[in-house]
JSON list of C-alpha atoms in Angstrom, two decimals:
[
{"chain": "Q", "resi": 1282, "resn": "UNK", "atom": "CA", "xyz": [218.58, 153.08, 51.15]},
{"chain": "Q", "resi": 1283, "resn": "UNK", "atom": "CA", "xyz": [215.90, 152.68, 53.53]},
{"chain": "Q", "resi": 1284, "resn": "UNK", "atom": "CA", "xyz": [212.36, 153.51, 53.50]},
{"chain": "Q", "resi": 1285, "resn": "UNK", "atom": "CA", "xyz": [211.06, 155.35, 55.65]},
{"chain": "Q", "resi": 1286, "resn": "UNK", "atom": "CA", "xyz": [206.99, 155.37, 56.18]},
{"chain": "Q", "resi": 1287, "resn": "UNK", "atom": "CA", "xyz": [206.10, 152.37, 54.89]},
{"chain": "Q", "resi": 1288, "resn": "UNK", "atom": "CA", "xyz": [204.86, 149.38, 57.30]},
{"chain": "Q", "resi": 1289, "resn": "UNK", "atom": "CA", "xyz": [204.57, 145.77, 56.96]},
{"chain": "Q", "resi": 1290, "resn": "UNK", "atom": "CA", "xyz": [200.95, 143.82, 56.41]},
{"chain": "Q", "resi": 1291, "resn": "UNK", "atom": "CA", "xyz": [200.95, 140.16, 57.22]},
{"chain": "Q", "resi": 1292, "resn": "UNK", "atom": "CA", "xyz": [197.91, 138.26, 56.55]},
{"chain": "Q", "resi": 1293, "resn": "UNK", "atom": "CA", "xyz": [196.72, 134.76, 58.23]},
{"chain": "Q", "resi": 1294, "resn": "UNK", "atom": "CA", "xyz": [194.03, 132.55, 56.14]},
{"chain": "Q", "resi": 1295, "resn": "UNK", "atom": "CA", "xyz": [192.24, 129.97, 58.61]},
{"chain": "Q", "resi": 1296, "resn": "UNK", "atom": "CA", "xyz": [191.07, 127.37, 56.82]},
{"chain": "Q", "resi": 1297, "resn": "UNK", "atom": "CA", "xyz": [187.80, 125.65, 58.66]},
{"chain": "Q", "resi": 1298, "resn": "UNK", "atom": "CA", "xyz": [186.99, 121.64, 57.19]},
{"chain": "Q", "resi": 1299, "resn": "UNK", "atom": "CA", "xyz": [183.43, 120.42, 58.23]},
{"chain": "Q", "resi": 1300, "resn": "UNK", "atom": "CA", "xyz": [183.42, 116.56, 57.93]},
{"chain": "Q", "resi": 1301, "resn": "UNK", "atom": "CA", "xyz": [180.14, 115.42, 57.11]},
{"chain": "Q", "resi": 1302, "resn": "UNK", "atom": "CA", "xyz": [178.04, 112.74, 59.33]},
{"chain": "Q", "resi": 1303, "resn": "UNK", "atom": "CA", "xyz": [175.96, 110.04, 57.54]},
{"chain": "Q", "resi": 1304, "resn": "UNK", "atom": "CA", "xyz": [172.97, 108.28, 59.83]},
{"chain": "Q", "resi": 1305, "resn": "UNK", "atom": "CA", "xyz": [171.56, 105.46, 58.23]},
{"chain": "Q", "resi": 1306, "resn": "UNK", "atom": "CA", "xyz": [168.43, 104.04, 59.77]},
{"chain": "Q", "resi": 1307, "resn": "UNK", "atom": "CA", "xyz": [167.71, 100.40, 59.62]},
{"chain": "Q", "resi": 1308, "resn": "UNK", "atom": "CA", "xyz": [164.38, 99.16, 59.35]},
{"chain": "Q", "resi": 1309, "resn": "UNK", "atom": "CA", "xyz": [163.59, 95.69, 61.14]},
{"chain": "Q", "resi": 1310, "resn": "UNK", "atom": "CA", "xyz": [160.13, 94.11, 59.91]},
{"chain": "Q", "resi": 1311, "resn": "UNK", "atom": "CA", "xyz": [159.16, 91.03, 62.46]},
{"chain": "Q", "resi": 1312, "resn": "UNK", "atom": "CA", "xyz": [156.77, 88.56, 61.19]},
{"chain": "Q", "resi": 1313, "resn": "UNK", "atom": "CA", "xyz": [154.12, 87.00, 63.75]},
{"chain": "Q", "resi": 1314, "resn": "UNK", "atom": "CA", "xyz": [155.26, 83.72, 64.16]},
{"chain": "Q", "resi": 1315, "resn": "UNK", "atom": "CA", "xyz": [151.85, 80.77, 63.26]},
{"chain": "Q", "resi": 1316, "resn": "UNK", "atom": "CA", "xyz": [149.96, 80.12, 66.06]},
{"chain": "Q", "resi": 1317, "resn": "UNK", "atom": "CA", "xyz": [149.55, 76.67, 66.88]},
{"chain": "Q", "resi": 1318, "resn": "UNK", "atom": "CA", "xyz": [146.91, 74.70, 65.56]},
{"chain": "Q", "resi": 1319, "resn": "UNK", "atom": "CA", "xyz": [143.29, 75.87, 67.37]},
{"chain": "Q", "resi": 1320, "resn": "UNK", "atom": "CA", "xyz": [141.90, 73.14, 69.49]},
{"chain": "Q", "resi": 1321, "resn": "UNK", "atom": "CA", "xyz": [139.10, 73.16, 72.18]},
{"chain": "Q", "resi": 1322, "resn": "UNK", "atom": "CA", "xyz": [138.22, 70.47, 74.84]},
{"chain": "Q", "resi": 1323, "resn": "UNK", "atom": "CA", "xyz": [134.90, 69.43, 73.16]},
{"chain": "Q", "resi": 1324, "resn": "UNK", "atom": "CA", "xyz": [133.35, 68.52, 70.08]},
{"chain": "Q", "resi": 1325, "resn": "UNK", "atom": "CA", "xyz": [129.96, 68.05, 71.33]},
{"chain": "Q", "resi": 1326, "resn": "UNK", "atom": "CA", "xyz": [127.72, 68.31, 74.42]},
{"chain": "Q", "resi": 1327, "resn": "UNK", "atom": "CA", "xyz": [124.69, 68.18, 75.63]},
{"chain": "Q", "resi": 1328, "resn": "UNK", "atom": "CA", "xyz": [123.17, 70.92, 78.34]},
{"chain": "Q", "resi": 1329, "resn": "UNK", "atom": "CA", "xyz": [119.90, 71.19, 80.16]},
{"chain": "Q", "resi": 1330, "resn": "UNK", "atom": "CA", "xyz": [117.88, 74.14, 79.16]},
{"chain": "Q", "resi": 1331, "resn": "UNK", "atom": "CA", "xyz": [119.52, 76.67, 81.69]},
{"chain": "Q", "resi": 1332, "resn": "UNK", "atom": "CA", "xyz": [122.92, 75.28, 82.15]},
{"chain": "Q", "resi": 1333, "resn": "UNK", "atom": "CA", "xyz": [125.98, 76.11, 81.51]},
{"chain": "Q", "resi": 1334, "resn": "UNK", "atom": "CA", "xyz": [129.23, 75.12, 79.72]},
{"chain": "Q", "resi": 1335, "resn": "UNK", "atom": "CA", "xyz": [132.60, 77.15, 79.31]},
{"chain": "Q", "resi": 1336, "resn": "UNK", "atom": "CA", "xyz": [135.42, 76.25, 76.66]},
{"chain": "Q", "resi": 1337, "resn": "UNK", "atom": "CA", "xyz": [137.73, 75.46, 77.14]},
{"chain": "Q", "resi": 1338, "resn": "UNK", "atom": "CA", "xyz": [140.83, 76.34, 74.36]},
{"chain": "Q", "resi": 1339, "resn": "UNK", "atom": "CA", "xyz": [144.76, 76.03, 73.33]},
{"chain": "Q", "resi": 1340, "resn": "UNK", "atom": "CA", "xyz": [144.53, 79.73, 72.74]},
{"chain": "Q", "resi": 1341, "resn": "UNK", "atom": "CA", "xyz": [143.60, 83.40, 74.50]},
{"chain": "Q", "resi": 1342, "resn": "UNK", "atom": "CA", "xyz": [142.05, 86.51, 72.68]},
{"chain": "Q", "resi": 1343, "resn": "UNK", "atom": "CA", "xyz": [139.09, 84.44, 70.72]},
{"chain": "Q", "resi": 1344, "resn": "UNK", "atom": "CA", "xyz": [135.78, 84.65, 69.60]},
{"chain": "Q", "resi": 1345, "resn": "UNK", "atom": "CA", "xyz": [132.68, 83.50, 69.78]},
{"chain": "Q", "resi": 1346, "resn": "UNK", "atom": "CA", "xyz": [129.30, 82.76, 68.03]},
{"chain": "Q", "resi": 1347, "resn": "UNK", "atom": "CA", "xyz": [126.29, 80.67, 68.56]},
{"chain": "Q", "resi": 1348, "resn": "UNK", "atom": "CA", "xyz": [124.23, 80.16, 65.11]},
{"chain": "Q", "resi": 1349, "resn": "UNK", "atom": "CA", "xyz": [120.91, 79.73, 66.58]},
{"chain": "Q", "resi": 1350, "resn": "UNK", "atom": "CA", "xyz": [120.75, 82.06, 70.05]},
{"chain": "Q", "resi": 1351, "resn": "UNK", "atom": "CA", "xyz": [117.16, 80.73, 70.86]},
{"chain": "Q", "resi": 1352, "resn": "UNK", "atom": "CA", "xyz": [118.90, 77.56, 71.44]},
{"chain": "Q", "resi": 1353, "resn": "UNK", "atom": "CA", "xyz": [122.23, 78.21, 73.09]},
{"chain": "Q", "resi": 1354, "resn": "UNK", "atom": "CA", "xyz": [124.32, 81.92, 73.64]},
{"chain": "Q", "resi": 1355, "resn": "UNK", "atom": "CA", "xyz": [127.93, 82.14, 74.02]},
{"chain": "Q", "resi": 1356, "resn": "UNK", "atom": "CA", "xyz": [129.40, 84.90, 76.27]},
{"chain": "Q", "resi": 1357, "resn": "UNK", "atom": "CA", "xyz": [133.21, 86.60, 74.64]},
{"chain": "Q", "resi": 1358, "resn": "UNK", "atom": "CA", "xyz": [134.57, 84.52, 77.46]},
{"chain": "Q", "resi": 1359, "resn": "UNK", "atom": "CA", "xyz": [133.31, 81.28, 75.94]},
{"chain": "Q", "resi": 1360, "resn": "UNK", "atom": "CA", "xyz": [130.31, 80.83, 78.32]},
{"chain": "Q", "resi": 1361, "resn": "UNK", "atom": "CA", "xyz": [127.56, 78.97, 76.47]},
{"chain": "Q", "resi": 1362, "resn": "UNK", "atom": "CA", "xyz": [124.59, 79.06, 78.19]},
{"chain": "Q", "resi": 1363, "resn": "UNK", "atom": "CA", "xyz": [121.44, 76.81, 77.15]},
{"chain": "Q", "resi": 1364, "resn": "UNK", "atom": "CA", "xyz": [117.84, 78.93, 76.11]},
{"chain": "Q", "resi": 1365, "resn": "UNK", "atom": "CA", "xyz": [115.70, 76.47, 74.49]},
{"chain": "Q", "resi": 1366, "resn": "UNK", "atom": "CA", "xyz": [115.69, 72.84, 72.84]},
{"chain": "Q", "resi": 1367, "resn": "UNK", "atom": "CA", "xyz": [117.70, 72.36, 69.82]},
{"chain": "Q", "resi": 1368, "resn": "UNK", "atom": "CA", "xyz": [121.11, 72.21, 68.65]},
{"chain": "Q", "resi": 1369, "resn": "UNK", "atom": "CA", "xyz": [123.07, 75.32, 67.89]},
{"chain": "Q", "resi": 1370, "resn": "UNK", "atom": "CA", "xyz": [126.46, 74.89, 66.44]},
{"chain": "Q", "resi": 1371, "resn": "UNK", "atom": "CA", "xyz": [129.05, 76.80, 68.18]},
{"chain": "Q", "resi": 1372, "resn": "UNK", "atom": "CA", "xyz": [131.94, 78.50, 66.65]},
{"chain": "Q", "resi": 1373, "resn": "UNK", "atom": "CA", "xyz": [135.35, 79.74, 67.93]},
{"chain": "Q", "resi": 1374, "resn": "UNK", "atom": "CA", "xyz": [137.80, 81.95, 66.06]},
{"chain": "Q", "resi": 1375, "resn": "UNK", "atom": "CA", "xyz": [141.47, 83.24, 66.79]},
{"chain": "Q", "resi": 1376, "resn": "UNK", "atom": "CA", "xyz": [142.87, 86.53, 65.54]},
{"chain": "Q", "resi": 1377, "resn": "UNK", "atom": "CA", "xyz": [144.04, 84.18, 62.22]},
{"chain": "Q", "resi": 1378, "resn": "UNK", "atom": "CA", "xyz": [140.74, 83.41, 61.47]},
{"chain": "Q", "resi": 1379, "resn": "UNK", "atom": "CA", "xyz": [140.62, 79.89, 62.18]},
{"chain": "Q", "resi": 1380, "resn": "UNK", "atom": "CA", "xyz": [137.51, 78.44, 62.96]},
{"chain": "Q", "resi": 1381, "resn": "UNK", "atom": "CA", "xyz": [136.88, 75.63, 65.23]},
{"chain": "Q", "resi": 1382, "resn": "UNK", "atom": "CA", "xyz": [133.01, 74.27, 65.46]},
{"chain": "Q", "resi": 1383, "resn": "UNK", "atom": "CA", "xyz": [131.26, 72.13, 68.46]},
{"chain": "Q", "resi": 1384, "resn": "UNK", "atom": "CA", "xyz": [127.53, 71.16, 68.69]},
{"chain": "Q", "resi": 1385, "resn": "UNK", "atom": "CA", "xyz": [125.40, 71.89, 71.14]},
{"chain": "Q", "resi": 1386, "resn": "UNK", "atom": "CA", "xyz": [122.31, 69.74, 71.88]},
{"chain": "Q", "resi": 1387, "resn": "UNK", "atom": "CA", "xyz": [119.81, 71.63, 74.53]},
{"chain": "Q", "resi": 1388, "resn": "UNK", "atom": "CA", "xyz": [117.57, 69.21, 76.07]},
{"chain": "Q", "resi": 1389, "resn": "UNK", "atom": "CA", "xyz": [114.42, 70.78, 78.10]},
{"chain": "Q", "resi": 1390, "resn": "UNK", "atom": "CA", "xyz": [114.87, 70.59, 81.82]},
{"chain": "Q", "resi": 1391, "resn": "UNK", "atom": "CA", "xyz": [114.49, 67.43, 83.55]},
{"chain": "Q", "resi": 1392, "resn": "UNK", "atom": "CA", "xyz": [116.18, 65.26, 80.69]},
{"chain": "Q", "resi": 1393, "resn": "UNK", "atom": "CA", "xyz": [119.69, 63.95, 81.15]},
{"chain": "Q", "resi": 1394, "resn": "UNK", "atom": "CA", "xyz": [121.64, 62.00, 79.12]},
{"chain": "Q", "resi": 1395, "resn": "UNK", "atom": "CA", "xyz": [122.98, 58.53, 79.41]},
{"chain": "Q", "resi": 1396, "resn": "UNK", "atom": "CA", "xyz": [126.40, 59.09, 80.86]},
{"chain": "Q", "resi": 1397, "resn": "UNK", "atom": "CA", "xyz": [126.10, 61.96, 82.49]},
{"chain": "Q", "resi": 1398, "resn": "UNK", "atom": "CA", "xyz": [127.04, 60.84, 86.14]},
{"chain": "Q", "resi": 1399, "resn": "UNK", "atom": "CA", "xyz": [127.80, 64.11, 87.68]},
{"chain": "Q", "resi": 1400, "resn": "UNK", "atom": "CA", "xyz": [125.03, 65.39, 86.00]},
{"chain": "Q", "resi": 1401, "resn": "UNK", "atom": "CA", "xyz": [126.40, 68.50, 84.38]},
{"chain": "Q", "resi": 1402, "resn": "UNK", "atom": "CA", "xyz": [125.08, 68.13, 81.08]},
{"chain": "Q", "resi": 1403, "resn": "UNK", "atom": "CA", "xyz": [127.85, 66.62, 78.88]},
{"chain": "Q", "resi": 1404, "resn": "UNK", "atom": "CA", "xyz": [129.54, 63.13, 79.22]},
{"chain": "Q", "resi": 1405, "resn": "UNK", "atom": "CA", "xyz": [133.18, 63.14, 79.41]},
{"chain": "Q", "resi": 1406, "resn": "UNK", "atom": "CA", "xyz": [136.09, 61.92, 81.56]},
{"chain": "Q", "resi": 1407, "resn": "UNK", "atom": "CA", "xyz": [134.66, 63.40, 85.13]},
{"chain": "Q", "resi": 1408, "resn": "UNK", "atom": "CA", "xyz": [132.00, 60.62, 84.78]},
{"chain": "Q", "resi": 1409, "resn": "UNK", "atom": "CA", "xyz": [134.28, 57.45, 84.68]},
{"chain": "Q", "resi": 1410, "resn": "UNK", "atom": "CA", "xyz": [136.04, 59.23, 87.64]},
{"chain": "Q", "resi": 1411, "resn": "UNK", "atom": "CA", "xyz": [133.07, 60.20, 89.82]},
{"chain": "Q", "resi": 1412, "resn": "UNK", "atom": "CA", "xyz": [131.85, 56.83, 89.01]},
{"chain": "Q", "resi": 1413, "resn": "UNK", "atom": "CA", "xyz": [135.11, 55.18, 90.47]},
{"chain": "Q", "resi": 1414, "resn": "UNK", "atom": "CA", "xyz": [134.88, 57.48, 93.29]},
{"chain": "Q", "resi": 1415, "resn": "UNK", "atom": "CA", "xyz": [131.94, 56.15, 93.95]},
{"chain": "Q", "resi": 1416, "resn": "UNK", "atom": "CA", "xyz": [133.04, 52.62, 94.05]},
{"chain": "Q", "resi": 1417, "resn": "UNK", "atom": "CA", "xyz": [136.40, 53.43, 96.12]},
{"chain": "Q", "resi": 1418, "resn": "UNK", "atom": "CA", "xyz": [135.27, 55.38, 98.86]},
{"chain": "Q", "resi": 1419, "resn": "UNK", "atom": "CA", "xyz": [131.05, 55.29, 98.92]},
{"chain": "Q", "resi": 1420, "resn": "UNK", "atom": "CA", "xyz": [131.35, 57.15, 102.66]},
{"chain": "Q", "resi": 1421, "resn": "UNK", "atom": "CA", "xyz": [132.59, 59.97, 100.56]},
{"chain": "Q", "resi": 1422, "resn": "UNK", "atom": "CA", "xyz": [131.37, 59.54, 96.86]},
{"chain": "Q", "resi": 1423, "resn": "UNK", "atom": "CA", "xyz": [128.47, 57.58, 97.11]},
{"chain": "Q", "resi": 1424, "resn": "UNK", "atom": "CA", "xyz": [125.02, 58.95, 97.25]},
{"chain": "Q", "resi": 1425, "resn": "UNK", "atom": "CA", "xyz": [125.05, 59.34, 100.70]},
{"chain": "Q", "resi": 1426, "resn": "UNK", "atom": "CA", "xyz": [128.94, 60.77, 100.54]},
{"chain": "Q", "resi": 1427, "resn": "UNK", "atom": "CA", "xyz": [130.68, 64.15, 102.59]},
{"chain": "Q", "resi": 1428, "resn": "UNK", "atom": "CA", "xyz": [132.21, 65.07, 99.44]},
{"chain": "Q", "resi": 1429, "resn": "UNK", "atom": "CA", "xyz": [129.91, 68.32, 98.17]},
{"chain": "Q", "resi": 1430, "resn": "UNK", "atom": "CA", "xyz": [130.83, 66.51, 94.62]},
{"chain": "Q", "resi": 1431, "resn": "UNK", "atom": "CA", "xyz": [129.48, 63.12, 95.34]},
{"chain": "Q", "resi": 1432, "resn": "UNK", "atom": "CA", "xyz": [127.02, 60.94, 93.19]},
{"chain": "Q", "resi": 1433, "resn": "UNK", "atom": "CA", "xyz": [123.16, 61.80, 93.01]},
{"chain": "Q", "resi": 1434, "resn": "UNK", "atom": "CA", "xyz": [120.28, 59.10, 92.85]},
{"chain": "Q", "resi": 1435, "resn": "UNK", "atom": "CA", "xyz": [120.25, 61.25, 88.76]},
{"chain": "Q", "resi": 1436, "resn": "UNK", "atom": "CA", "xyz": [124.03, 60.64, 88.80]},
{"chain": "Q", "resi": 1437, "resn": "UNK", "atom": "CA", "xyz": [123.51, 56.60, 90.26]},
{"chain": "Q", "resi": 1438, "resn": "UNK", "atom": "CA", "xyz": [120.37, 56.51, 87.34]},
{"chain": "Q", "resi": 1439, "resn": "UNK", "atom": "CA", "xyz": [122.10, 58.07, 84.23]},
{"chain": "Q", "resi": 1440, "resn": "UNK", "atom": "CA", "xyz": [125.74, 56.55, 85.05]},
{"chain": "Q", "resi": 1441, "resn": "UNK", "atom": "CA", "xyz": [124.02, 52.80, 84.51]},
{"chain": "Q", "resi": 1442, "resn": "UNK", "atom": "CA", "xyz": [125.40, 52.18, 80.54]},
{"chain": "Q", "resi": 1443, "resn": "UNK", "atom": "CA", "xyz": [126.37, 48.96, 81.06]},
{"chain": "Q", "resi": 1444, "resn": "UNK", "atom": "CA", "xyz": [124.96, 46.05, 82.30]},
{"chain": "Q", "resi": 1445, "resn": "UNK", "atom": "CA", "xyz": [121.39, 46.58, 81.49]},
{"chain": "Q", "resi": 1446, "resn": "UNK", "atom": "CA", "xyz": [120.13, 47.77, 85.36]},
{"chain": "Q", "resi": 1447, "resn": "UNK", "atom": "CA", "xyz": [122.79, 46.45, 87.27]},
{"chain": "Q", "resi": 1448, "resn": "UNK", "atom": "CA", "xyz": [123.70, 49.24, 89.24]},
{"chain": "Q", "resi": 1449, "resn": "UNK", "atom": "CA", "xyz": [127.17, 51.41, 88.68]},
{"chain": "Q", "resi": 1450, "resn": "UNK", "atom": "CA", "xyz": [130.15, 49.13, 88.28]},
{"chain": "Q", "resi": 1451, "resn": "UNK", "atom": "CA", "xyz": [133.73, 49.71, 86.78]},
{"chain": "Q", "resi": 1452, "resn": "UNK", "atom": "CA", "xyz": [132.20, 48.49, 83.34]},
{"chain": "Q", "resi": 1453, "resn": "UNK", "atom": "CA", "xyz": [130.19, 52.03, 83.62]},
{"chain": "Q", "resi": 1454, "resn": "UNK", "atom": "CA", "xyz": [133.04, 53.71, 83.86]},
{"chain": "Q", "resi": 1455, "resn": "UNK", "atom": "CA", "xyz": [134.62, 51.65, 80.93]},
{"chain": "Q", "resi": 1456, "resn": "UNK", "atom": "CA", "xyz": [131.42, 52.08, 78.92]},
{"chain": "Q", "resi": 1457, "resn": "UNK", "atom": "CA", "xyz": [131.69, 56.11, 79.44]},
{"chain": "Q", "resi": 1458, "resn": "UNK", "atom": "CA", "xyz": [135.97, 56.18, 78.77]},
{"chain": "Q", "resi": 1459, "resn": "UNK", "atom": "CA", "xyz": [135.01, 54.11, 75.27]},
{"chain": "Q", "resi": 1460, "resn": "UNK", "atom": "CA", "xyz": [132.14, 56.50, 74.40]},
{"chain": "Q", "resi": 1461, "resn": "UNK", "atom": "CA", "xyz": [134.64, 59.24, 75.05]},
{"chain": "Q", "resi": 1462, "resn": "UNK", "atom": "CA", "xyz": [137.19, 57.58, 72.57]},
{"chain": "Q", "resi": 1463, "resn": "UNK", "atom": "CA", "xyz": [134.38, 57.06, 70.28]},
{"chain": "Q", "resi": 1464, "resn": "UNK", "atom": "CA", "xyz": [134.81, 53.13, 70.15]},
{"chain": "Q", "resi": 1465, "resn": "UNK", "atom": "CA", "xyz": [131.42, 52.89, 70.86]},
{"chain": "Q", "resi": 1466, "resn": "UNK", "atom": "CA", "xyz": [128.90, 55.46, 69.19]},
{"chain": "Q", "resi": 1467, "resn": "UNK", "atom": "CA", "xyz": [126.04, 55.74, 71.80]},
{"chain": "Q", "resi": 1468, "resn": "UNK", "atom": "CA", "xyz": [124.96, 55.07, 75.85]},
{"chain": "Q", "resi": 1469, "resn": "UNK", "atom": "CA", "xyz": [123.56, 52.90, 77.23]},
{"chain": "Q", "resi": 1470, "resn": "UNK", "atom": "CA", "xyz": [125.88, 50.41, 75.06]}
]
């Protein structure tokens, strides 16, 4: 028989799935590579009360400190600049703390040292040149030279470290280049 009245119900389940997303975060720790060994141009040298001398260094972001500042100051570009006679020891640091030390003798005004042809306060290379300048091309280099750089009647005086008076020769610039290597421990030799 049929029914009569009665209806029909469907019913629909929806099924949602949420897949879950993992984020991992990686964490990358870099380690500063070693600087290179700390090295500057000079060990020692030798200003005029007044003058100046900048360092001159394998390295950038350093610092600077004079132990004695009525002797010599150093500027946080490396500037030392000569107050008073004395020696002052002169220290430069890099950001590893390294410490690299050079003396600084201060001589008053007026006194230069044996060596110093240019006359700039320290002995090193640029007085063997300027003294073979000199030598090469005198219309130039010589006392009397064009060249704004050219030797001094000081520069003639305090370049004389060999030869006992003789005037500059190559040996003076030989002297100077063996006082640089430290063959020979003072000038005049």
């Amino acid at each position: 028989m049929p029914v009569t009245g009665s209806t029909t119900k469907t019913t629909t389940t929806t099924r949602t799935t949420t897949k879950a997303t993992t984020t991992t975060t990686t964490t990358t720790t870099s380690i500063k590579p070693t600087q290179s060994e700390l090295k500057i141009d000079v060990s020692d040298i030798t200003l005029e009360n007044g003058g100046q001398y900048t360092i001159k260094a394998n390295q950038t972001g350093l610092t600077y400190r004079s132990n004695d500042t009525n002797v010599a100051v150093v500027s946080k570009n490396g500037v030392i600049t000569a107050l008073g006679e004395g020696e002052a020891v002169i220290s430069v640091y890099n950001s590893d703390f390294d410490v690299v030390q050079l003396k600084c003798k201060v001589l008053k005004k007026g006194n230069y040292v044996y060596g110093d042809a240019n006359i700039d306060g320290t002995v090193d290379i640029s007085d063997a040149v300027l003294i073979m300048q000199n030598l090469s091309n005198p219309s130039k280099y010589g006392e009397n030279g064009t060249d704004k750089a050219h030797i001094t009647a000081k520069g003639i005086k305090y370049g004389d470290v060999s030869g006992n008076g003789d005037g500059l020769t190559n040996k003076d610039a030989l002297a100077i280049q063996r006082y640089m290597l430290k063959l020979i421990s003072s000038l005049p030799e």
